[in-house]
Tab-separated table of C-alpha atoms in Angstrom:
chain	number	residue	atom	x	y	z
A	1	MET	CA	-12.516	-16.660	8.030
A	2	PHE	CA	-11.494	-13.157	8.961
A	3	GLU	CA	-10.693	-11.715	12.380
A	4	PHE	CA	-8.637	-8.843	13.785
A	5	LYS	CA	-7.406	-8.662	17.351
A	6	ILE	CA	-5.213	-6.095	19.073
A	7	ILE	CA	-2.296	-7.610	20.976
A	8	ALA	CA	-0.775	-4.468	22.447
A	9	GLU	CA	-1.215	-0.685	22.327
A	10	CYS	CA	1.080	2.239	23.031
A	11	SER	CA	-0.255	4.273	25.959
A	12	LYS	CA	1.285	7.517	24.658
A	13	THR	CA	0.393	7.314	20.952
A	14	GLY	CA	-2.205	5.611	18.777
A	15	ALA	CA	0.158	2.760	17.822
A	16	ARG	CA	-1.229	-0.786	17.978
A	17	ALA	CA	0.187	-4.259	17.404
A	18	GLY	CA	-2.336	-6.771	16.162
A	19	GLU	CA	-3.097	-9.990	14.329
A	20	LEU	CA	-5.191	-10.132	11.177
A	21	ILE	CA	-6.478	-13.653	10.533
A	22	THR	CA	-7.168	-14.486	6.877
A	23	PRO	CA	-7.801	-17.697	4.918
A	24	HIS	CA	-4.166	-17.684	3.769
A	25	GLY	CA	-2.525	-16.996	7.103
A	26	ILE	CA	-2.153	-14.660	10.054
A	27	ILE	CA	-0.773	-11.179	9.353
A	28	LYS	CA	1.091	-9.552	12.217
A	29	THR	CA	0.471	-5.816	12.228
A	30	PRO	CA	1.683	-3.148	11.707
A	31	VAL	CA	2.570	-4.448	8.249
A	32	PHE	CA	3.974	-3.079	5.012
A	33	MET	CA	2.560	-4.747	1.899
A	34	PRO	CA	4.707	-4.887	-1.268
A	35	VAL	CA	2.812	-3.982	-4.414
A	36	GLY	CA	2.412	-6.629	-7.098
A	37	THR	CA	0.219	-4.682	-9.514
A	38	LEU	CA	0.381	-7.237	-12.349
A	39	ALA	CA	0.604	-10.389	-10.210
A	40	THR	CA	4.299	-9.818	-9.554
A	41	VAL	CA	6.321	-7.618	-7.242
A	42	LYS	CA	8.742	-6.264	-9.819
A	43	SER	CA	12.025	-8.228	-9.980
A	44	MET	CA	11.160	-10.405	-6.952
A	45	SER	CA	10.180	-14.092	-6.914
A	46	PRO	CA	7.645	-15.443	-4.397
A	47	SER	CA	10.402	-17.283	-2.514
A	48	GLU	CA	12.436	-14.070	-2.232
A	49	LEU	CA	9.406	-12.192	-0.953
A	50	LYS	CA	8.992	-14.827	1.724
A	51	GLU	CA	12.671	-14.518	2.621
A	52	ILE	CA	12.191	-10.826	3.398
A	53	ASN	CA	9.056	-11.779	5.380
A	54	SER	CA	6.418	-10.261	3.123
A	55	GLN	CA	3.266	-11.366	4.895
A	56	ILE	CA	0.830	-10.027	2.292
A	57	ILE	CA	1.107	-8.489	-1.166
A	58	LEU	CA	-1.167	-6.451	-3.429
A	59	GLY	CA	-2.694	-6.939	-6.849
A	60	ASN	CA	-4.657	-4.440	-8.914
A	61	THR	CA	-8.095	-5.138	-10.324
A	62	TYR	CA	-7.921	-2.729	-13.251
A	63	HIS	CA	-4.522	-3.872	-14.508
A	64	LEU	CA	-5.220	-7.590	-14.041
A	65	TYR	CA	-8.576	-7.260	-15.784
A	66	LEU	CA	-6.770	-5.920	-18.851
A	67	ARG	CA	-3.899	-8.421	-18.645
A	68	PRO	CA	-4.170	-11.397	-18.401
A	69	GLY	CA	-7.929	-10.929	-18.056
A	70	ASN	CA	-10.924	-12.546	-16.408
A	71	GLU	CA	-10.844	-15.796	-18.393
A	72	ILE	CA	-7.197	-16.647	-17.734
A	73	ILE	CA	-7.364	-15.826	-13.996
A	74	SER	CA	-10.542	-17.890	-13.684
A	75	LYS	CA	-9.033	-20.882	-15.472
A	76	ALA	CA	-5.943	-20.622	-13.254
A	77	GLY	CA	-8.129	-20.939	-10.166
A	78	GLY	CA	-7.599	-17.415	-8.868
A	79	LEU	CA	-4.699	-15.058	-8.314
A	80	HIS	CA	-2.970	-17.120	-5.609
A	81	LYS	CA	-2.584	-20.131	-7.887
A	82	PHE	CA	-1.822	-18.057	-10.972
A	83	MET	CA	1.196	-16.376	-9.347
A	84	SER	CA	2.154	-19.234	-7.017
A	85	TRP	CA	1.703	-17.212	-3.833
A	86	ASN	CA	0.176	-19.017	-0.854
A	87	ARG	CA	0.108	-16.092	1.572
A	88	PRO	CA	-2.571	-13.376	1.812
A	89	ILE	CA	-3.341	-10.984	-1.043
A	90	LEU	CA	-5.167	-7.647	-1.013
A	91	THR	CA	-6.590	-6.304	-4.273
A	92	ASP	CA	-7.132	-2.631	-5.014
A	93	SER	CA	-10.559	-2.057	-6.559
A	94	GLY	CA	-9.498	-0.063	-9.600
A	95	GLY	CA	-10.817	3.109	-7.989
A	96	PHE	CA	-7.386	4.725	-7.947
A	97	GLN	CA	-7.226	4.305	-11.726
A	98	VAL	CA	-10.301	6.551	-11.904
A	99	PHE	CA	-7.987	9.165	-10.400
A	100	SER	CA	-4.762	8.307	-12.209
A	101	LEU	CA	-6.429	7.898	-15.636
A	102	ALA	CA	-8.532	11.054	-15.301
A	103	LYS	CA	-7.815	12.230	-18.852
A	104	LEU	CA	-9.199	8.976	-20.245
A	105	GLN	CA	-12.590	8.718	-18.564
A	106	LYS	CA	-16.025	10.071	-17.781
A	107	ILE	CA	-17.347	9.663	-14.257
A	108	THR	CA	-21.037	9.405	-13.372
A	109	ASP	CA	-22.809	7.979	-10.352
A	110	GLU	CA	-23.557	4.878	-12.402
A	111	ASN	CA	-20.044	4.040	-13.607
A	112	VAL	CA	-16.736	5.174	-15.047
A	113	LEU	CA	-16.108	5.083	-18.774
A	114	CYS	CA	-12.426	4.952	-19.688
A	115	ARG	CA	-10.151	3.635	-22.348
A	116	SER	CA	-7.469	1.047	-21.767
A	117	HIS	CA	-3.997	2.568	-21.443
A	118	ILE	CA	-2.789	-0.460	-23.439
A	119	ASP	CA	-4.875	-0.477	-26.614
A	120	GLY	CA	-7.466	2.263	-26.206
A	121	SER	CA	-10.416	-0.121	-25.958
A	122	GLN	CA	-13.350	1.095	-23.886
A	123	LEU	CA	-13.769	-0.178	-20.339
A	124	ILE	CA	-16.804	0.346	-18.120
A	125	MET	CA	-15.822	0.330	-14.441
A	126	SER	CA	-18.384	0.188	-11.645
A	127	PRO	CA	-18.754	-1.143	-8.097
A	128	GLU	CA	-20.410	-4.272	-9.451
A	129	TRP	CA	-17.676	-4.798	-12.061
A	130	SER	CA	-14.992	-4.437	-9.393
A	131	MET	CA	-16.646	-6.801	-6.909
A	132	LYS	CA	-17.242	-9.426	-9.564
A	133	PHE	CA	-13.668	-9.503	-10.792
A	134	GLN	CA	-12.188	-9.302	-7.277
A	135	GLY	CA	-14.272	-12.396	-6.576
A	136	VAL	CA	-12.587	-14.109	-9.532
A	137	LEU	CA	-9.181	-12.960	-8.282
A	138	GLY	CA	-9.972	-14.546	-4.918
A	139	SER	CA	-7.977	-12.080	-2.847
A	140	ASP	CA	-8.220	-12.346	0.923
A	141	ILE	CA	-9.087	-8.645	1.147
A	142	ALA	CA	-11.071	-6.803	-1.518
A	143	MET	CA	-11.531	-3.052	-1.615
A	144	CYS	CA	-14.693	-1.068	-2.298
A	145	PHE	CA	-14.812	0.897	-5.523
A	146	ASP	CA	-14.196	4.556	-4.642
A	147	GLN	CA	-13.342	7.957	-6.098
A	148	CYS	CA	-10.022	9.577	-5.195
A	149	CYS	CA	-9.461	13.312	-5.767
A	150	GLU	CA	-6.350	14.937	-7.155
A	151	PHE	CA	-4.502	17.453	-4.989
A	152	PRO	CA	-5.284	20.233	-4.670
A	153	ALA	CA	-9.013	19.788	-5.099
A	154	SER	CA	-11.736	22.302	-4.309
A	155	HIS	CA	-14.040	21.593	-1.390
A	156	ASP	CA	-16.929	21.103	-3.817
A	157	LYS	CA	-15.011	18.561	-5.887
A	158	ALA	CA	-13.815	16.679	-2.798
A	159	GLU	CA	-17.373	16.675	-1.424
A	160	GLU	CA	-18.674	15.193	-4.666
A	161	ALA	CA	-16.059	12.433	-4.418
A	162	VAL	CA	-17.094	11.711	-0.818
A	163	ARG	CA	-20.753	11.473	-1.826
A	164	ARG	CA	-19.951	9.166	-4.719
A	165	THR	CA	-17.552	7.048	-2.629
A	166	THR	CA	-20.341	6.381	-0.132
A	167	LEU	CA	-22.785	5.546	-2.920
A	168	TRP	CA	-20.301	3.168	-4.487
A	169	ALA	CA	-19.458	1.623	-1.098
A	170	GLU	CA	-23.138	0.805	-0.590
A	171	ARG	CA	-23.345	-0.791	-4.021
A	172	SER	CA	-20.045	-2.619	-3.516
A	173	LYS	CA	-21.268	-4.109	-0.260
A	174	GLU	CA	-24.642	-5.070	-1.713
A	175	PHE	CA	-23.117	-6.900	-4.685
A	176	PHE	CA	-20.371	-8.447	-2.541
A	177	SER	CA	-22.891	-9.720	0.033
A	178	ARG	CA	-24.953	-11.445	-2.642
A	179	ASN	CA	-22.208	-12.821	-4.876
A	180	ASN	CA	-18.776	-13.126	-3.234
A	181	ASP	CA	-17.660	-15.854	-0.841
A	182	LYS	CA	-17.516	-14.054	2.518
A	183	SER	CA	-15.857	-17.071	4.142
A	184	LYS	CA	-12.821	-16.559	1.894
A	185	GLN	CA	-12.809	-12.817	1.236
A	186	ALA	CA	-13.316	-9.666	3.316
A	187	LEU	CA	-14.392	-6.289	1.925
A	188	PHE	CA	-12.847	-3.063	3.241
A	189	GLY	CA	-14.484	0.356	2.967
A	190	ILE	CA	-12.485	3.437	1.957
A	191	ILE	CA	-12.650	6.872	3.591
A	192	GLN	CA	-12.073	9.913	1.362
A	193	GLY	CA	-12.276	13.677	1.907
A	194	SER	CA	-8.959	15.133	0.738
A	195	ILE	CA	-7.510	17.457	3.437
A	196	TYR	CA	-10.879	18.885	4.539
A	197	ASP	CA	-11.727	18.019	8.140
A	198	ASP	CA	-15.493	18.216	7.660
A	199	LEU	CA	-15.350	15.910	4.645
A	200	ARG	CA	-13.069	13.404	6.376
A	201	GLU	CA	-15.473	13.360	9.323
A	202	ARG	CA	-18.464	12.925	7.030
A	203	SER	CA	-16.816	10.156	5.018
A	204	ALA	CA	-15.657	8.337	8.150
A	205	LYS	CA	-19.178	8.470	9.605
A	206	GLU	CA	-20.847	7.272	6.403
A	207	ILE	CA	-18.381	4.506	5.570
A	208	THR	CA	-18.054	3.115	9.109
A	209	SER	CA	-21.856	3.034	9.401
A	210	LEU	CA	-21.815	0.355	6.689
A	211	ASP	CA	-19.950	-1.935	9.122
A	212	PHE	CA	-17.097	-3.271	7.009
A	213	PRO	CA	-14.546	-5.647	8.620
A	214	GLY	CA	-11.792	-3.121	7.893
A	215	TYR	CA	-11.287	0.448	6.701
A	216	ALA	CA	-8.843	2.161	4.391
A	217	ILE	CA	-7.785	5.795	4.279
A	218	GLY	CA	-7.640	6.916	0.670
A	219	GLY	CA	-6.765	10.185	-1.011
A	220	LEU	CA	-3.533	10.882	0.871
A	221	SER	CA	0.040	10.842	-0.435
A	222	VAL	CA	-1.231	12.461	-3.636
A	223	GLY	CA	0.625	15.769	-3.299
A	224	GLU	CA	-0.330	17.166	0.084
A	225	SER	CA	2.357	18.015	2.644
A	226	HIS	CA	3.400	15.562	5.324
A	227	ALA	CA	1.890	17.895	7.926
A	228	GLU	CA	-1.458	17.810	6.121
A	229	MET	CA	-1.310	14.020	5.904
A	230	TYR	CA	-0.556	13.688	9.620
A	231	HIS	CA	-3.351	16.115	10.514
A	232	SER	CA	-5.863	13.961	8.622
A	233	LEU	CA	-4.550	10.810	10.315
A	234	ASP	CA	-4.805	12.454	13.758
A	235	LEU	CA	-8.406	13.324	12.997
A	236	LEU	CA	-9.319	9.863	11.720
A	237	ASN	CA	-7.582	8.072	14.595
A	238	ASN	CA	-10.450	9.208	16.788
A	239	LEU	CA	-13.177	8.484	14.225
A	240	MET	CA	-12.377	4.964	13.017
A	241	PRO	CA	-13.498	1.894	14.994
A	242	ARG	CA	-10.754	0.748	17.343
A	243	GLU	CA	-11.516	-2.951	16.835
A	244	LYS	CA	-11.138	-2.880	13.028
A	245	PRO	CA	-7.889	-2.859	10.998
A	246	ARG	CA	-6.865	0.442	9.388
A	247	TYR	CA	-5.099	0.662	6.054
A	248	LEU	CA	-3.342	3.798	4.738
A	249	MET	CA	-3.323	3.416	0.983
A	250	GLY	CA	-0.301	4.192	-1.177
A	251	VAL	CA	2.041	5.304	1.602
A	252	GLY	CA	5.524	3.810	1.814
A	253	TYR	CA	8.080	6.507	2.625
A	254	PRO	CA	9.810	5.326	5.816
A	255	THR	CA	9.053	8.353	8.003
A	256	ASN	CA	5.425	8.375	6.802
A	257	ILE	CA	5.087	4.746	7.878
A	258	VAL	CA	6.423	5.420	11.375
A	259	GLU	CA	4.273	8.547	11.753
A	260	GLY	CA	1.269	6.602	10.461
A	261	ILE	CA	1.800	3.794	12.957
A	262	ALA	CA	1.964	6.405	15.718
A	263	ARG	CA	-1.490	7.537	14.586
A	264	GLY	CA	-3.139	4.126	14.714
A	265	VAL	CA	-2.548	2.796	11.188
A	266	ASP	CA	-2.069	-0.971	10.845
A	267	MET	CA	-1.405	-1.529	7.126
A	268	PHE	CA	0.582	0.266	4.422
A	269	ASP	CA	1.435	-0.277	0.760
A	270	CYS	CA	3.467	1.537	-1.886
A	271	VAL	CA	5.459	0.943	-5.074
A	272	MET	CA	8.218	3.214	-3.728
A	273	PRO	CA	10.658	0.507	-2.509
A	274	THR	CA	10.847	-1.249	-5.881
A	275	ARG	CA	10.507	1.863	-8.051
A	276	ASN	CA	13.263	3.647	-6.130
A	277	GLY	CA	15.358	0.487	-6.155
A	278	ARG	CA	15.259	0.288	-9.941
A	279	ASN	CA	16.369	3.929	-10.081
A	280	GLY	CA	19.243	3.435	-7.642
A	281	THR	CA	17.650	5.313	-4.728
A	282	LEU	CA	17.996	3.289	-1.539
A	283	PHE	CA	16.774	3.507	2.037
A	284	ILE	CA	19.304	2.942	4.814
A	285	SER	CA	19.197	3.551	8.558
A	286	SER	CA	20.474	7.119	8.197
A	287	GLY	CA	18.116	8.041	5.371
A	288	ARG	CA	17.756	7.966	1.604
A	289	ILE	CA	20.834	7.814	-0.640
A	290	ASN	CA	21.586	7.783	-4.357
A	291	MET	CA	23.505	4.600	-5.091
A	292	ARG	CA	24.679	6.042	-8.414
A	293	GLY	CA	26.596	8.835	-6.678
A	294	LYS	CA	30.382	8.958	-7.163
A	295	THR	CA	30.952	8.967	-3.410
A	296	HIS	CA	30.009	5.266	-3.307
A	297	ALA	CA	32.419	4.154	-6.062
A	298	ASP	CA	35.098	2.885	-3.639
A	299	GLU	CA	32.991	2.163	-0.540
A	300	PHE	CA	33.743	-1.495	0.135
A	301	ILE	CA	31.299	-1.701	3.008
A	302	PRO	CA	27.760	-3.097	3.327
A	303	LEU	CA	24.955	-0.908	2.080
A	304	ASP	CA	23.530	-0.785	5.610
A	305	SER	CA	25.313	-2.536	8.477
A	306	GLU	CA	22.065	-2.632	10.470
A	307	CYS	CA	20.076	-4.428	7.757
A	308	ASP	CA	19.661	-8.213	7.658
A	309	CYS	CA	18.772	-8.578	3.964
A	310	TYR	CA	20.601	-10.699	1.369
A	311	THR	CA	21.957	-7.596	-0.375
A	312	CYS	CA	23.503	-6.118	2.756
A	313	LYS	CA	24.948	-9.451	3.877
A	314	ASN	CA	26.731	-10.183	0.602
A	315	PHE	CA	27.522	-7.051	-1.432
A	316	THR	CA	29.313	-3.726	-1.048
A	317	ARG	CA	28.157	-0.241	-1.941
A	318	ALA	CA	30.887	-0.111	-4.568
A	319	TYR	CA	29.491	-3.195	-6.321
A	320	LEU	CA	25.900	-1.968	-6.114
A	321	ARG	CA	26.932	1.360	-7.629
A	322	HIS	CA	28.760	-0.465	-10.413
A	323	LEU	CA	25.632	-2.480	-11.245
A	324	SER	CA	23.437	0.620	-11.188
A	325	ILE	CA	25.761	2.648	-13.402
A	326	CYS	CA	25.992	-0.224	-15.893
A	327	GLY	CA	22.241	-0.772	-15.935
A	328	GLU	CA	22.604	-4.416	-14.924
A	329	ILE	CA	19.371	-6.230	-14.050
A	330	LEU	CA	21.012	-7.684	-10.949
A	331	GLY	CA	21.463	-4.159	-9.618
A	332	ALA	CA	17.740	-3.453	-9.863
A	333	ARG	CA	16.992	-6.766	-8.165
A	334	LEU	CA	19.443	-6.327	-5.293
A	335	ASN	CA	18.367	-2.728	-4.741
A	336	SER	CA	14.688	-3.682	-4.718
A	337	TRP	CA	15.409	-6.635	-2.425
A	338	HIS	CA	17.039	-4.304	0.090
A	339	ASN	CA	14.434	-1.531	-0.111
A	340	LEU	CA	11.597	-4.009	0.370
A	341	ARG	CA	13.247	-5.689	3.333
A	342	PHE	CA	14.119	-2.315	4.869
A	343	THR	CA	10.504	-1.155	4.581
A	344	VAL	CA	8.999	-4.433	5.786
A	345	ARG	CA	11.428	-4.351	8.713
A	346	ILE	CA	10.266	-0.882	9.801
A	347	ALA	CA	6.826	-2.310	10.537
A	348	GLU	CA	8.370	-5.327	12.276
A	349	GLN	CA	10.520	-3.134	14.500
A	350	ALA	CA	7.587	-0.879	15.306
A	351	ARG	CA	5.520	-3.911	16.290
A	352	GLU	CA	8.297	-5.176	18.563
A	353	ALA	CA	8.553	-1.748	20.183
A	354	ILE	CA	4.801	-1.501	20.751
A	355	ILE	CA	4.732	-4.919	22.431
A	356	ALA	CA	7.825	-4.090	24.501
A	357	GLY	CA	6.292	-0.788	25.611
A	358	ASN	CA	8.956	1.473	24.116
A	359	PHE	CA	7.388	2.621	20.850
A	360	PRO	CA	7.811	6.374	21.578
A	361	GLU	CA	11.549	5.837	22.000
A	362	PHE	CA	11.725	3.796	18.780
A	363	CYS	CA	9.744	6.446	16.947
A	364	GLU	CA	11.911	9.319	18.179
A	365	LYS	CA	15.155	7.510	17.326
A	366	PHE	CA	14.026	6.511	13.851
A	367	LEU	CA	12.725	9.954	12.914
A	368	SER	CA	15.817	11.725	14.255
A	369	ASN	CA	18.171	9.416	12.320
A	370	PHE	CA	16.408	9.161	8.960
A	371	HIS	CA	17.204	12.020	6.571
A	372	ASP	CA	17.718	12.428	2.841
A	373	ASP	CA	21.363	12.545	1.788
A	374	PRO	CA	22.047	16.160	0.695
A	375	ASN	CA	23.667	14.646	-2.414
A	376	ILE	CA	20.610	12.507	-3.234
A	377	ASP	CA	20.442	13.775	-6.814
A	378	ALA	CA	24.192	13.755	-7.504
A	379	GLN	CA	25.803	11.092	-9.669
């Protein structure tokens, strides 16, 4: 059971508001998806994630295969039951680990040989391996196994990754079609190509020809400039099927989300809200601030008066700074709670604006207001 329908579109941009129907519920898009790499969004319980209106979260095939492993997840009855989460889940294929663990592996068309970052044991990753374990995980959305390039990458290297990504997408779909339960799980294809227009066009043509129920944009937010990212999204907005959901992988900086929505993206994910929260870097309506900075020591005001999260309703900046400076676990939790809600809320507000017909005004206001505090690194 998987269906995507567009509810409203912005006549001046590529922004769309939609509904993504999955076996574990309807996802209202645009949507930001918190990352739960190891079957947990760091420091947040499932009930707290629901309180901030997380409609869908992510898990990672590579990491979950290593810990707790295939046998435990299978005995638990899948990832939903294992982590007590009854809303949709998307699982990354492990393809990004081919990129992020580059020093530990050998890539061929057949598979990827790497060593576990935990104990050094050898792991053989392939499209078939990824599809099989994602079937065990039982995620609502599975991702094709792909190859992501570092940035910068030569045209030849990026072209090789595009060729291999298409090959692996074909094998992923073939194995998935024969072995996975298509009534409970959908498989998304991934478009690669780095910042090269011809390669993005080629990858989009090859991957969309395989007729997946949804498509992801990979290989961005890996070091390229924002302008280069937006150029690629502008290009792909005209190349990806209008009737299918579009997922920009690994992007979670607030302005990138808004700019992505304006270019037709429906889904986003990133570890940034929780990672920054643990480090005391917080997103507020005016931009990004360092909660550990001395300027906040005697600010007995809400973190963000415009935010509706538990942190902003109950605690002051002075208290949050105190927790961060002291290294208290509660500080990391409250900061992460706020950053997640703030990021989830961006997508909600964008959706409301698209439906109301005033998305360009929302976009302009948000981008003009959101800036990094010049003292972001000061403590």
